[in-house]
Each structure stands twice: as C-alpha cells, then as structure tokens.
Coordinates of C-alpha atoms in Angstrom, one line a residue:
Chain R
M26 CA -96.0 156.6 183.7
S27 CA -95.8 160.1 185.0
G28 CA -94.4 163.4 183.2
L29 CA -91.4 163.3 185.1
E30 CA -90.8 159.5 184.6
F31 CA -91.4 159.8 181.0
L32 CA -89.1 162.5 180.6
L33 CA -86.2 160.5 182.6
A34 CA -86.9 157.6 180.6
G35 CA -87.2 159.1 176.9
T36 CA -84.6 161.9 177.2
L37 CA -81.3 159.9 176.6
A38 CA -82.9 158.3 173.4
A39 CA -84.4 161.3 172.3
S40 CA -81.0 162.9 172.5
L41 CA -79.0 160.3 171.0
P42 CA -79.7 161.3 167.1
L43 CA -78.8 164.9 167.8
L44 CA -75.8 164.0 169.8
L45 CA -74.1 161.8 167.4
A46 CA -74.7 164.0 164.3
A47 CA -73.4 167.4 166.2
L48 CA -70.5 165.6 167.6
G49 CA -69.7 164.2 164.1
E50 CA -70.1 167.8 162.8
M51 CA -68.4 169.3 165.6
V52 CA -65.1 167.7 164.6
V53 CA -65.6 168.4 160.8
E54 CA -66.0 172.0 162.2
K55 CA -63.2 171.8 164.2
T56 CA -61.1 171.2 161.0
G57 CA -62.3 174.5 159.9
L58 CA -64.9 173.1 157.1
L59 CA -69.0 173.7 157.4
N60 CA -70.8 171.1 156.2
L61 CA -74.5 171.8 155.9
G62 CA -75.7 168.6 154.8
L63 CA -76.6 167.0 158.0
E64 CA -80.0 166.5 157.4
G65 CA -79.7 164.9 154.3
M66 CA -76.7 162.6 155.5
M67 CA -78.8 161.4 158.5
A68 CA -81.9 161.0 156.5
I69 CA -80.0 158.6 153.8
G70 CA -78.7 156.7 156.9
A71 CA -81.7 156.3 158.3
A72 CA -83.6 154.8 155.1
I73 CA -80.7 152.5 154.6
A74 CA -80.3 151.3 157.9
F75 CA -84.2 150.5 157.9
I76 CA -83.9 148.7 154.8
C77 CA -80.9 146.8 155.8
V78 CA -82.7 145.7 159.3
F79 CA -85.9 145.1 157.6
H80 CA -84.1 142.5 155.4
T81 CA -81.6 140.9 157.6
G82 CA -82.6 141.6 161.1
S83 CA -79.6 142.4 162.1
H84 CA -79.1 146.2 163.8
V85 CA -75.5 145.9 163.4
L86 CA -75.6 145.5 159.8
G87 CA -78.1 148.2 159.6
F88 CA -75.8 150.7 161.7
A89 CA -72.7 149.8 159.9
A90 CA -74.6 150.1 156.3
A91 CA -75.9 153.3 157.5
A92 CA -72.5 154.6 158.5
L93 CA -71.1 153.6 155.1
I94 CA -73.6 155.1 153.0
S95 CA -73.8 158.6 154.8
T96 CA -70.0 158.3 154.7
A97 CA -70.0 158.2 150.9
V98 CA -72.4 161.1 150.6
A99 CA -69.9 162.9 153.0
M100 CA -67.3 162.0 150.6
L101 CA -69.1 163.9 147.8
F102 CA -68.9 166.9 150.0
A103 CA -65.3 166.2 150.3
I104 CA -64.7 166.1 146.6
L105 CA -66.4 169.6 146.1
V106 CA -64.9 171.3 149.0
I107 CA -61.3 169.7 149.4
G108 CA -61.0 168.4 146.0
V109 CA -62.1 171.3 143.7
K110 CA -62.2 173.9 146.3
A111 CA -66.0 174.8 145.3
N112 CA -68.0 176.8 147.8
E113 CA -68.8 174.9 151.0
V114 CA -72.4 176.5 151.6
A115 CA -73.3 175.4 148.4
S116 CA -71.7 172.0 148.4
G117 CA -73.4 171.5 152.0
L118 CA -76.7 172.3 150.7
A119 CA -76.2 170.0 147.4
I120 CA -75.3 166.9 149.4
G121 CA -78.2 168.1 151.9
V122 CA -80.7 167.8 149.1
L123 CA -79.5 164.7 147.3
G124 CA -79.3 162.7 150.5
L125 CA -82.8 163.9 151.3
G126 CA -84.0 162.8 147.9
L127 CA -82.3 159.7 147.7
S128 CA -83.7 158.6 151.1
A129 CA -87.2 159.1 150.0
L130 CA -86.2 157.5 146.7
F131 CA -85.1 154.6 148.6
G132 CA -87.1 154.4 151.4
K133 CA -90.5 154.5 149.1
S134 CA -91.2 151.1 149.2
Y135 CA -90.7 150.3 152.8
E136 CA -93.1 153.0 154.2
S137 CA -95.5 151.6 156.7
R138 CA -93.3 148.5 157.2
T139 CA -92.4 147.5 160.6
I140 CA -89.2 146.1 162.3
S141 CA -88.7 145.6 166.1
G142 CA -86.2 148.0 168.0
L143 CA -83.5 147.2 170.3
P144 CA -84.5 145.7 174.0
K145 CA -83.9 148.0 177.0
I146 CA -81.1 146.6 179.2
D147 CA -81.5 145.8 182.9
I148 CA -78.3 146.6 184.4
P149 CA -78.2 144.7 188.0
V150 CA -78.1 147.2 191.0
L151 CA -78.3 150.1 188.7
S152 CA -81.7 149.4 187.5
D153 CA -82.7 148.9 191.1
I154 CA -82.3 152.5 192.3
P155 CA -85.5 154.1 193.2
L156 CA -87.1 156.4 190.1
I157 CA -84.1 156.8 188.0
G158 CA -82.8 153.3 188.1
P159 CA -86.1 151.9 185.8
T160 CA -86.3 154.9 183.6
L161 CA -82.7 157.2 183.4
L162 CA -80.8 153.9 183.6
T163 CA -82.7 151.5 181.7
Q164 CA -81.6 152.0 178.2
D165 CA -80.8 150.0 175.0
I166 CA -77.1 149.2 174.2
V167 CA -76.7 152.0 171.6
V168 CA -77.2 154.8 174.4
W169 CA -74.4 153.1 176.8
L170 CA -72.1 152.8 173.6
A171 CA -72.9 156.4 172.8
V172 CA -72.0 157.6 176.4
L173 CA -68.5 155.7 176.1
G174 CA -68.1 157.0 172.4
T175 CA -68.7 160.7 174.0
I176 CA -66.1 160.2 176.6
A177 CA -63.6 158.5 174.2
L178 CA -63.9 161.6 171.7
W179 CA -63.5 163.8 174.3
W180 CA -60.5 162.3 175.3
V181 CA -59.0 162.1 171.8
L182 CA -59.9 165.8 171.1
N183 CA -58.5 167.1 174.6
R184 CA -55.6 164.7 175.5
T185 CA -54.1 163.4 172.5
K186 CA -51.4 164.7 170.1
L187 CA -54.5 164.0 167.2
G188 CA -56.7 166.1 168.7
L189 CA -54.0 169.0 169.0
I190 CA -53.2 168.4 165.3
I191 CA -57.3 168.9 164.4
A192 CA -57.2 172.1 166.5
A193 CA -54.3 173.2 164.5
V194 CA -55.6 172.6 161.2
G195 CA -58.8 174.2 162.0
E196 CA -57.2 177.3 163.7
N197 CA -54.4 178.0 161.1
A198 CA -54.5 175.6 158.1
D199 CA -51.2 177.2 156.6
A200 CA -48.9 177.0 159.5
A201 CA -50.0 173.3 160.2
R202 CA -49.3 172.7 156.8
S203 CA -46.3 174.1 157.0
I204 CA -45.0 172.1 160.1
G205 CA -45.9 169.3 158.0
Y206 CA -49.3 168.2 159.1
P207 CA -51.4 166.4 156.5
V208 CA -54.3 169.0 156.3
V209 CA -56.0 167.4 153.3
L210 CA -55.7 164.2 155.1
I211 CA -57.1 165.4 158.2
R212 CA -59.8 167.0 157.0
L213 CA -61.0 164.4 154.9
C214 CA -61.2 162.1 157.7
A215 CA -63.0 164.6 159.7
V216 CA -65.6 164.8 156.9
A217 CA -66.0 161.1 156.6
F218 CA -66.2 160.8 160.6
G219 CA -68.9 163.4 160.2
G220 CA -70.7 161.5 157.6
A221 CA -70.3 158.4 159.5
M222 CA -72.0 159.7 162.8
C223 CA -74.9 161.3 160.8
G224 CA -75.3 157.9 159.4
L225 CA -75.6 156.3 163.0
A226 CA -77.8 159.2 164.1
G227 CA -79.9 158.4 161.5
A228 CA -79.9 154.7 162.0
Y229 CA -80.7 154.9 165.6
A230 CA -83.7 157.3 164.6
S231 CA -85.3 154.7 162.3
T232 CA -84.5 151.5 163.7
V233 CA -84.5 152.0 167.6
Y234 CA -86.0 155.3 168.5
T235 CA -89.0 154.9 166.4
P236 CA -88.5 151.5 164.4
L237 CA -90.1 152.8 161.1
W238 CA -89.3 154.5 157.9
A239 CA -91.3 157.7 156.6
D240 CA -90.3 160.2 154.4
G241 CA -89.1 163.3 156.2
M242 CA -88.9 161.5 159.4
I243 CA -85.6 163.2 160.5
A244 CA -87.8 166.2 161.1
G245 CA -85.5 169.0 161.1
R246 CA -82.9 167.1 163.5
G247 CA -79.8 167.7 161.3
W248 CA -80.4 171.4 161.6
I249 CA -81.0 171.0 165.5
A250 CA -77.7 169.1 165.4
L251 CA -76.2 171.9 163.7
A252 CA -77.3 174.4 166.0
L253 CA -76.1 172.1 168.8
V254 CA -72.5 172.5 167.6
V255 CA -72.8 176.4 168.0
F256 CA -74.5 175.8 171.5
G257 CA -72.0 173.7 172.8
T258 CA -69.2 176.2 171.4
W259 CA -67.4 173.5 169.9
Q260 CA -66.9 171.6 173.1
T261 CA -67.7 167.7 173.6
G262 CA -69.1 168.1 177.1
R263 CA -71.2 171.1 176.2
V264 CA -72.5 169.5 173.1
A265 CA -73.3 166.7 175.0
F266 CA -74.9 168.7 177.5
G267 CA -76.7 170.6 174.9
A268 CA -78.1 167.5 172.9
L269 CA -79.9 166.5 176.6
L270 CA -81.3 169.7 176.8
F271 CA -82.6 169.9 173.2
G272 CA -83.6 166.4 173.6
I273 CA -85.7 167.2 176.6
L274 CA -87.1 170.0 174.6
S275 CA -88.5 167.8 171.9
L276 CA -90.0 165.4 174.6
G277 CA -91.5 168.7 176.3
E278 CA -93.4 169.4 173.5
L279 CA -95.2 166.2 173.8
T280 CA -95.6 166.4 177.5
A281 CA -96.8 169.9 177.3
Q282 CA -99.3 168.9 174.9
A283 CA -100.2 165.9 176.8
M284 CA -100.8 168.1 179.9
G285 CA -102.3 170.8 178.2
V286 CA -100.2 173.6 179.1
G287 CA -101.1 176.8 177.9
L288 CA -97.8 177.5 176.2
P289 CA -98.1 177.2 172.4
S290 CA -95.8 174.2 171.6
Q291 CA -94.4 176.0 168.7
V292 CA -92.6 178.4 171.3
L293 CA -91.0 175.0 172.8
S294 CA -90.0 174.2 169.3
S295 CA -88.4 177.6 168.5
L296 CA -86.4 177.5 171.5
P297 CA -83.1 175.7 170.4
Y298 CA -83.0 178.1 167.4
L299 CA -83.4 180.9 169.8
V300 CA -81.0 179.8 172.1
T301 CA -78.6 179.2 169.2
I302 CA -79.0 182.5 167.9
L303 CA -78.1 184.1 171.1
M304 CA -75.2 181.8 171.9
L305 CA -73.9 182.7 168.3
V306 CA -74.2 186.4 169.4
V307 CA -72.7 185.8 172.8
I308 CA -69.6 183.8 171.4
S309 CA -69.0 185.8 168.1
R310 CA -69.1 188.8 170.5
R311 CA -66.5 187.5 172.8
R312 CA -64.5 186.2 169.8
S313 CA -64.0 189.2 167.5
G314 CA -63.3 191.4 170.8
L315 CA -66.0 193.9 170.6
V316 CA -66.7 193.5 174.3
Chain E
M29 CA -46.2 163.9 138.9
K30 CA -48.7 166.0 140.8
L31 CA -51.9 167.4 139.7
R32 CA -52.6 171.2 140.9
L33 CA -55.5 173.6 140.4
I34 CA -54.0 177.1 139.3
R35 CA -56.6 179.6 139.7
R36 CA -57.3 181.4 136.5
D37 CA -56.9 185.3 136.1
S38 CA -60.2 185.7 134.1
A39 CA -62.8 183.1 133.6
S40 CA -62.9 181.0 130.6
R41 CA -65.7 182.4 128.4
L42 CA -66.5 179.1 126.8
A43 CA -66.2 177.1 130.2
M44 CA -68.8 179.8 131.8
F45 CA -71.1 178.3 129.3
A46 CA -69.9 174.6 129.1
A47 CA -70.0 174.1 133.0
P48 CA -73.8 174.2 133.5
V49 CA -74.5 172.3 130.0
L50 CA -71.9 169.4 131.1
A51 CA -73.6 169.5 134.6
L52 CA -77.4 169.0 133.1
V53 CA -75.9 166.2 130.9
L54 CA -73.9 164.5 133.8
T55 CA -77.1 164.9 135.9
C56 CA -79.1 163.3 133.3
L57 CA -76.6 160.6 132.8
A58 CA -76.5 159.8 136.9
S59 CA -80.4 160.0 137.3
L60 CA -80.5 157.5 134.2
V61 CA -78.5 155.0 135.9
L62 CA -79.9 155.7 139.4
F63 CA -83.6 155.3 138.3
A64 CA -82.7 151.9 136.1
A65 CA -81.0 150.4 139.2
L66 CA -84.2 151.1 141.2
G67 CA -86.1 149.0 138.4
K68 CA -88.0 152.1 136.9
D69 CA -88.1 153.0 133.3
A70 CA -85.4 155.4 133.3
G71 CA -85.9 156.6 129.6
A72 CA -89.8 157.6 130.7
A73 CA -88.8 159.1 134.0
L74 CA -86.3 161.5 132.1
H75 CA -88.8 162.1 129.4
A76 CA -91.3 163.2 132.0
L77 CA -89.0 165.3 133.9
L78 CA -87.3 167.2 130.8
L79 CA -89.8 166.9 128.0
K80 CA -93.2 166.3 129.2
P81 CA -93.7 170.1 130.4
F82 CA -93.4 171.5 126.9
L83 CA -95.8 169.5 125.4
S84 CA -98.9 171.2 126.7
W85 CA -99.6 174.8 126.7
Y86 CA -101.0 174.0 130.4
S87 CA -98.2 172.4 131.8
F88 CA -95.8 174.8 130.3
S89 CA -98.0 177.8 131.9
E90 CA -97.3 175.9 135.1
V91 CA -93.6 176.0 134.6
L92 CA -93.6 179.6 134.4
L93 CA -96.0 180.0 137.3
K94 CA -93.0 178.2 139.4
M95 CA -90.5 180.1 138.0
A96 CA -91.9 183.3 139.3
P97 CA -90.9 182.7 143.0
L98 CA -87.6 180.9 142.1
L99 CA -86.2 183.5 139.7
L100 CA -87.1 186.4 142.3
I101 CA -85.8 184.7 145.3
A102 CA -82.6 183.7 143.4
Q103 CA -81.9 187.1 142.1
G104 CA -82.1 188.3 145.4
L105 CA -79.9 185.8 147.0
A106 CA -77.1 185.6 144.3
I107 CA -76.5 189.8 144.9
G108 CA -75.7 188.6 148.5
F109 CA -73.7 185.3 147.3
R110 CA -71.5 187.4 145.1
A111 CA -70.6 189.9 148.1
N112 CA -69.9 186.8 150.2
V113 CA -73.1 187.5 152.2
F114 CA -74.7 183.7 152.8
N115 CA -78.4 184.0 153.2
I116 CA -79.5 180.2 153.5
G117 CA -82.7 181.3 155.0
A118 CA -84.7 182.8 152.1
E119 CA -87.5 180.1 153.0
G120 CA -87.9 182.1 156.3
Q121 CA -88.1 185.2 154.6
F122 CA -90.5 183.7 152.2
I123 CA -92.6 182.7 155.0
V124 CA -92.6 185.7 156.9
G125 CA -93.4 187.8 153.4
A126 CA -96.4 185.5 152.9
L127 CA -97.4 186.0 156.7
C128 CA -97.5 189.9 156.6
A129 CA -99.3 189.7 153.4
S130 CA -101.9 187.5 154.6
A131 CA -102.4 189.7 157.6
L132 CA -104.8 192.3 155.6
P133 CA -107.0 189.6 154.1
V134 CA -107.1 187.5 157.3
Y135 CA -108.3 190.9 159.3
F136 CA -110.2 192.5 155.9
P137 CA -111.9 189.4 154.8
D138 CA -114.4 191.2 152.9
G139 CA -111.5 193.0 151.0
D140 CA -112.6 196.7 152.0
F141 CA -109.0 197.8 152.4
P142 CA -108.0 200.4 150.2
M143 CA -105.3 199.3 147.8
M144 CA -105.7 195.7 149.1
L145 CA -103.3 194.0 146.9
P146 CA -100.5 196.6 146.4
A147 CA -100.4 196.7 150.4
M148 CA -100.1 193.0 150.8
I149 CA -97.4 192.9 148.2
A150 CA -95.6 196.3 150.1
F151 CA -96.3 194.4 153.4
G152 CA -94.6 191.2 152.3
A153 CA -91.5 192.7 151.0
L154 CA -91.3 194.9 154.2
G155 CA -91.7 191.7 156.2
G156 CA -89.4 189.5 154.2
M157 CA -86.7 192.2 154.4
V158 CA -86.8 193.2 158.2
Y159 CA -86.7 189.4 158.8
A160 CA -83.6 189.2 156.8
L161 CA -82.2 192.3 158.4
I162 CA -81.9 190.8 161.7
A163 CA -79.1 188.6 160.7
A164 CA -77.5 191.6 159.3
A165 CA -77.8 193.6 162.6
L166 CA -76.4 190.5 164.6
R167 CA -73.6 190.2 161.9
T168 CA -72.5 193.7 161.6
R169 CA -72.9 194.3 165.5
F170 CA -71.6 191.2 167.1
G171 CA -70.0 189.4 164.2
A172 CA -72.5 186.5 164.4
S173 CA -72.3 184.3 161.1
E174 CA -75.5 185.1 159.1
I175 CA -75.3 181.4 157.7
L176 CA -76.4 180.0 160.8
V177 CA -78.5 183.0 162.0
T178 CA -80.6 183.3 158.8
L179 CA -80.9 179.2 158.8
M180 CA -82.4 179.2 162.7
M181 CA -84.5 182.5 161.7
A182 CA -86.0 180.0 159.0
L183 CA -86.7 177.4 161.0
I184 CA -88.5 179.7 163.6
A185 CA -90.5 181.4 160.7
V186 CA -92.0 177.8 160.3
Q187 CA -93.2 177.5 164.1
I188 CA -94.8 181.3 163.8
L189 CA -96.7 179.6 160.6
N190 CA -97.7 176.8 162.7
Y191 CA -98.5 179.1 165.6
L192 CA -100.9 181.5 163.5
L193 CA -102.7 178.7 161.3
L194 CA -103.5 176.3 164.1
G195 CA -104.4 179.5 166.5
P196 CA -105.3 182.8 166.0
W197 CA -105.6 182.8 162.2
K198 CA -107.2 179.4 161.7
D199 CA -110.3 179.8 159.4
P200 CA -113.5 179.4 161.7
R201 CA -115.4 177.8 159.1
G202 CA -112.5 175.6 157.8
F203 CA -113.4 172.3 159.4
N204 CA -110.3 172.7 161.7
F205 CA -107.7 172.9 158.7
P206 CA -104.5 174.7 159.4
Q207 CA -105.5 177.3 157.0
T208 CA -106.8 180.9 156.9
V209 CA -109.8 182.1 155.3
M210 CA -110.0 182.2 151.4
F211 CA -108.6 185.9 150.1
P212 CA -111.2 187.9 148.6
D213 CA -110.8 188.7 144.8
N214 CA -109.2 191.9 145.4
A215 CA -106.7 190.1 147.4
M216 CA -105.5 188.0 144.1
L217 CA -102.9 188.7 141.8
P218 CA -104.3 189.2 138.1
I219 CA -103.6 186.2 136.0
L220 CA -101.5 187.0 133.1
F221 CA -102.7 184.3 130.5
D222 CA -106.4 183.4 130.3
G223 CA -106.9 179.8 131.5
T224 CA -103.7 179.5 133.5
R225 CA -102.8 179.8 137.0
T226 CA -99.7 182.2 136.0
N227 CA -99.8 185.5 137.6
I228 CA -98.1 188.9 137.2
S229 CA -95.6 187.9 139.9
L230 CA -93.7 186.7 136.8
I231 CA -93.0 190.5 135.5
F232 CA -92.1 191.2 139.3
A233 CA -89.6 188.4 139.0
L234 CA -88.4 189.6 135.4
L235 CA -88.1 193.1 136.4
A236 CA -86.3 192.0 139.5
S237 CA -83.8 190.5 136.9
V238 CA -83.3 193.6 135.0
F239 CA -82.6 195.5 138.4
A240 CA -80.4 192.8 139.3
Y241 CA -78.4 192.8 136.0
L242 CA -78.3 196.8 135.9
M243 CA -77.0 196.8 139.5
M244 CA -74.7 194.2 139.3
Q245 CA -73.3 194.6 136.1
H246 CA -73.4 198.3 135.3
H247 CA -73.7 200.3 138.7
F248 CA -70.8 201.0 140.8
R249 CA -72.9 199.6 144.0
G250 CA -72.6 196.3 142.1
Y251 CA -69.1 196.6 141.3
Q252 CA -68.6 197.1 145.3
L253 CA -70.7 194.1 146.0
R254 CA -68.7 192.1 143.7
T255 CA -65.1 193.3 145.0
A256 CA -66.4 192.5 148.4
G257 CA -67.0 188.9 147.3
L258 CA -63.9 188.5 145.0
A259 CA -61.3 190.4 146.9
P260 CA -62.5 191.4 150.3
R261 CA -59.2 192.9 151.3
A262 CA -59.1 194.9 148.0
A263 CA -62.6 196.4 148.9
L264 CA -61.5 197.2 152.4
Y265 CA -58.6 199.0 151.1
A266 CA -60.6 201.1 148.7
G267 CA -63.0 202.1 151.6
F268 CA -65.9 199.9 150.3
S269 CA -67.8 199.9 153.8
A270 CA -68.2 195.8 154.5
P271 CA -71.1 196.6 156.9
K272 CA -73.2 198.2 154.0
M273 CA -72.7 195.3 152.1
V274 CA -74.0 192.9 154.4
W275 CA -77.1 195.3 155.1
L276 CA -77.4 195.6 151.6
G277 CA -77.0 191.9 150.2
L278 CA -79.3 190.4 153.2
G279 CA -81.8 193.3 152.8
L280 CA -82.5 192.6 148.9
G281 CA -82.3 189.0 149.3
G282 CA -85.1 189.2 152.1
L283 CA -87.2 191.7 150.1
A284 CA -87.1 189.4 147.1
A285 CA -88.2 186.5 149.1
G286 CA -90.8 188.7 150.8
I287 CA -92.5 189.6 147.6
A288 CA -92.3 186.1 146.3
G289 CA -94.0 184.9 149.5
A290 CA -96.7 187.3 149.2
S291 CA -97.2 186.6 145.6
E292 CA -97.6 182.8 146.5
V293 CA -100.4 183.5 149.0
A294 CA -101.7 186.1 146.8
G295 CA -101.3 183.8 143.8
P296 CA -101.8 180.2 143.5
L297 CA -102.7 179.4 147.1
G298 CA -105.2 182.0 147.6
Q299 CA -105.1 181.7 151.2
L300 CA -102.1 181.0 153.8
Q301 CA -101.9 177.4 154.3
R302 CA -98.9 175.4 155.6
S303 CA -97.9 174.1 152.1
V304 CA -96.4 177.6 151.6
T305 CA -93.2 176.1 153.0
S306 CA -92.4 174.1 149.7
G307 CA -88.7 175.0 149.9
Y308 CA -88.9 177.7 147.4
G309 CA -86.3 179.4 149.4
Y310 CA -83.7 176.4 149.2
A311 CA -84.5 175.5 145.9
A312 CA -83.5 179.1 145.1
I313 CA -80.1 178.9 146.1
I314 CA -79.5 175.9 144.0
V315 CA -80.9 178.1 141.2
A316 CA -78.4 181.0 142.2
Y317 CA -75.5 178.8 142.0
V318 CA -76.7 176.9 138.7
G319 CA -77.1 180.2 137.3
G320 CA -73.5 181.3 137.9
L321 CA -74.9 183.9 140.3
N322 CA -75.2 186.0 137.2
P323 CA -78.4 187.5 136.5
L324 CA -78.9 186.4 132.9
G325 CA -77.9 182.7 133.8
I326 CA -80.4 182.9 136.8
I327 CA -83.3 183.3 134.2
A328 CA -82.0 179.9 132.6
S329 CA -81.4 178.0 135.7
S330 CA -84.7 179.0 137.3
F331 CA -86.7 177.9 133.9
L332 CA -84.4 174.7 134.1
I333 CA -85.4 174.2 137.6
S334 CA -89.1 174.9 137.4
V335 CA -89.4 172.6 134.2
I336 CA -88.1 169.7 136.5
Y337 CA -90.7 170.4 139.2
I338 CA -93.1 170.1 136.8
G339 CA -91.9 167.4 135.0
G340 CA -91.4 165.6 138.3
D341 CA -94.9 165.6 139.1
S342 CA -95.8 164.0 135.9
A343 CA -92.8 161.4 136.3
T344 CA -94.9 160.3 139.2
V345 CA -97.8 159.4 137.1
S346 CA -95.8 158.1 134.1
A347 CA -93.0 156.4 135.4
G348 CA -93.9 155.7 139.0
L349 CA -91.2 158.0 140.5
P350 CA -91.6 159.5 144.0
V351 CA -92.0 163.2 144.1
A352 CA -88.3 162.9 145.5
A353 CA -86.7 162.2 142.2
V354 CA -86.8 166.1 142.0
E355 CA -84.8 166.7 144.8
V356 CA -82.5 164.0 143.7
F357 CA -82.3 165.6 140.5
Q358 CA -81.7 169.1 141.9
G359 CA -78.9 167.9 144.3
L360 CA -77.2 166.1 141.5
L361 CA -77.3 169.1 139.2
L362 CA -75.8 171.4 141.9
F363 CA -73.3 169.0 142.7
F364 CA -72.1 168.5 139.0
Y365 CA -72.5 172.1 138.7
L366 CA -70.0 172.9 141.5
M367 CA -67.7 170.2 140.0
T368 CA -67.7 171.8 136.5
F369 CA -67.5 175.3 137.8
T370 CA -64.0 174.3 138.7
L371 CA -63.1 174.4 134.9
I372 CA -64.2 178.0 135.1
R373 CA -61.7 179.2 138.2
Y374 CA -59.2 177.0 137.5
R375 CA -56.9 175.2 134.9
I376 CA -55.4 171.9 136.1
E377 CA -51.7 171.9 135.7
F378 CA -49.3 169.1 136.0
D379 CA -46.2 169.7 138.1
R380 CA -43.1 167.4 139.0
K381 CA -42.7 167.1 142.4
V382 CA -40.1 169.3 143.8
P383 CA -37.7 168.0 146.4
A384 CA -38.2 169.8 149.7

C-alpha cells in the first residue's frame, strides 16, 4: 500500500474519535459551558466499551455502554457546574482525572486481551471507483453513521428552532431565561450529549480503530478534540474539516516516520496545538473588536 | 417549594474548615465502596493510601519530597486562580523549567560552570515564567483564552521534551534511552535529611508559601488580585489594571512551576528524562483548589495529596490496586470538595413558588 493509499484509507477512521468528541464538546460550549474533562470521558468510555465487547461480543452493546457511562461522568460535571455553581475549569479537570483513573482501574485486568474490530463494508459501485473506492470509500459502519450524524447535527443546529434556542442560551443566558427557555434543562442535555459523544469516541478508539485496551490509549485525543472545537470556530462543518485535518496529521506522523522524512515527528505532533493557538488569536481578536 | 442557593455575604468560617474535611471523608467512603466493588480489600487499600506513608521515616520523607513541587506549583497557580486567571498548563511550564535548567549540565557535563546550581534554578524559573507569559501576551493583546492557550502550550512542551530527549540531548552513552547524561554533583540540590531523597526544594516551596501568604493576605497587590477575581467590575472601577493582573497571575504561576521543574531534574531525577512529565502540573491544580486557594490551606492540601501519592505506591503492593487508584482518589477529592465548597459560598433556602 502506497503512502497516499494509506492516508486515504486511514484518515476517516483516525479522525472519527476526534470528530465525535469535538462535536459533543461543541454543543456543550454553544450553551455557554466549557467541559475540560474530554480526555477522561473518552477514556472511561473506551474502557467500558472494550470490557463490554469482550464479554458480549456485541459492538452495539459496547457503544451503548460507553455512551451511558460517559454520560454518567458528564452528569457529575453538570452537578458541579449547573447544580452547585462550582468553577467549571476545576470541575472539568475533576471529572477528567476521575475518568482517566476509573478507566485504568476498570481496564486493568483487560490489558493485552483481544477482540475483533468491525468489518469494512464494500458498497457496490462506490468501492469500484479507482484509487478512492477501495480506500477512502471502504469504511466500517460507524464511519458512515458518523457522517450521517454530523450532517444531522449541522441541520439541527442551523436549521431548527432547537438550534436557535441552544445558540440563545449560549449567547445570553439571562435573556433566554426571561423569554422562558429552560436554560438549565438545555445545558443539562448539552452536557449529557457531550458526554455520550465522548463515550462513543472512546468506544470507537478501543473497539474498532485499534481493538484493544491499554492504559492511556486515548493519548491526548481528548485535548486535541478540545482544540478542534476552537479550530472549527464552533461550526459543525469546520469542526468536521478540522477533524479530518488533525486525523491526517496523526497519520502523517506515522507515514513520515516510515518514509524517513527529515522533519522531526514532534513538529507534526505539535501542529494541531500550534494551529489552535493561532486560530484562538485570530478569532478572539475579531470578536473583541481589536482589529 | 423550591430549593435555592443564596450567595452568602461572607464565607462561613466553620464551613471553610468543614468543607475540605467533609470532602476527604466522602472521598474515603466513595473509594471504599469502589475498591470493594472491584473485589479488592478496601480496608487494606485505604490503610495503605492514608496511613502507610506515616509508618516509616523513609516513606514520610518521600511524602515531603513529593510535597515540594506540588506545594510550589500550587501556590503560584492559586495566585492566578484568585484573580480569575486560569493557568491550566503548569505542566508545560514545569517541563520548560526542567528543560532550561538541564541545558547547563547537558552542555557542561563536567560541571565546570560557575554557580552551576543557582544558575540552573534561575534558568528554570525564567524559562517557566517566559513560557507562561506567552499566554499572558496573547490574552492581553488579543483576548485569547489563557485556559486553552496554556493547555496547548503544555502539550507542545511535551513534544519539545521528546524531541530533545530523542535527538540532540540524548546521552551518547545511554544505550539509546531517551534521557540526558547524569548531572554532575554540583548540579544537584543539597539533601535536607541524611539518608533520604528530600532536598532543599521543600524550603523553596515553604518560602513561596510565606511569600504568597504575605502578598495575598497583607499586601495591596494581593488585594487587587483578589478583587479582580471576586468582583471584576469593582476592580475596574477602582482603576486596577486588568492586564497587569493577567501578567502577574501567569508570570508568578510560571515562575513557580519553572523552579519546581528545575528542582525535579536537579533533585530526585538527576537527569532530564521522560518521566519528568509525571502530571505534577495538573495535580497542583487539584492541590490549589482543595486548599481553598488559600496559602495556608494549600500547605495542608499539598501534604494530603503527597500522602496519597506515596500511599498509592504502597497500595499497589499491599492491596493489589493499580497506580490509577491515586488518580481516582484525587478526582473524587476535588469533586467532593467542589460540592462541599458550596456550603462556604451559599446557603440553601427553601422558598415558595411565586406565581409569575
């Protein structure tokens, strides 16, 4: 397989955990909250999904269990931030550390066990297209579902009343409250959604992308997803594009290493963070009217 | 009937002491249940976590060794947090501090550099501070959130560390391990108690605590910082410069983390290696909060978290707990602290629903 084919075949799968987690966090941030616990929520989702698939053999159950447990952890965040009005930075870190710790605790006895991933689906006609057919367009079912889900989320946020209400809650909670929108409920649902998406992202990472559990396997993808939301300026399409870009970068590291490119791989690994800082500067500057 | 949280005019003294104690008790209970549910000997686990570190002088000295960086970083961070300046990337400033300090022994492996150790500490302090001030510059100049910038900078710092350890700074005789040469004797911090690894960085941390206490509770600058955090608009009307608070909060946080990083390589590690990224920067955030962002409280909380670190090590042996149990305990502790902290700031009031 050539470098290009490798990139075409692998990018979507590498991007998927980033995409799911980032879209969840994007909705949370759209309602005016910031949950820094992505890494932990993804980790606990990944561990529980792996354990579940290992025992039941069912990926559907695995993904469901992951979504459920990560939502539960996200609810702890909601209790702190929405319930008792605790500082959201500290609260996010608390559940992040907790999630990471719990994932290692539960997953400990499942290290070095193996499960099978999901098959790639051959779609007639599509998979016959030269070059991209057998690579880019031959993916597992979750990738296709995620593509549909991303479009659905875009539609909800940009074309429905619910999307407008979410935006209103985030832009000006007091105004939204006085019009009669249930601010607390909207935020609660957003945090739950964010948790569930992180769970699914973790589940994909541990049961499909690399079907194994290892402590620390999320390996900073939660932080990249957090960066991705900023990179995508809180817009579904741009976040999805960013996920692809960051996914290619993470594969690029591998290809660069394999091909012996002179550039140190650390430069590539740092790019998402550098680009995010740059993005942050550009958008903050625009928003605060400094230009 | 509806439950409402009413903000108190002033913090309840009793609650200020009760909240962390209550949080610790709840954390112990929750971990007991959790460990038992996992089929571990929960009693033995808790015994190892909280009591073992006190049962021998050596393990107690290890607690003090751990306490130094946590206390130092947390004191620096708390100053910023109280002014609503959220430096989440102390881990990065810690790493950069360690890098800058290591540059001297790496390039002068025979130790023929005047004032080696003081120079290393100064390099580390400066490096950590400058690294944090990048975030201050971006925040004050462009309004970029320091939360995200410091976090991203921390992740970049790990990559810089990896690059140096795998490339130019790798010990040529180190069997290809990603680590630098062992530091010469004059690049090492003096040991505080014979027969232990506890070094004088503990003194740095305690001095920093005194400094933080004097500044935050008794100096006008501390008053400005606290006002900026509690009542930003009041601070603005009073003419306190908001950018200055950002520079100060991040600068002091980075400085402290940088010194801690330098002390880590010049102390227990004795070289720059990957394990310098052991998460002190993140744990210190927990320490700062559980200490109530109060310089005296942070001394207590850094001690507690260090006990749990050392206890966690022995729990892996005696109760078969994975090292991650320490993280779980820390996470629970911060969670319950933030819960009980509500008792300090708010009182609960029941009120009848008023028809709209």
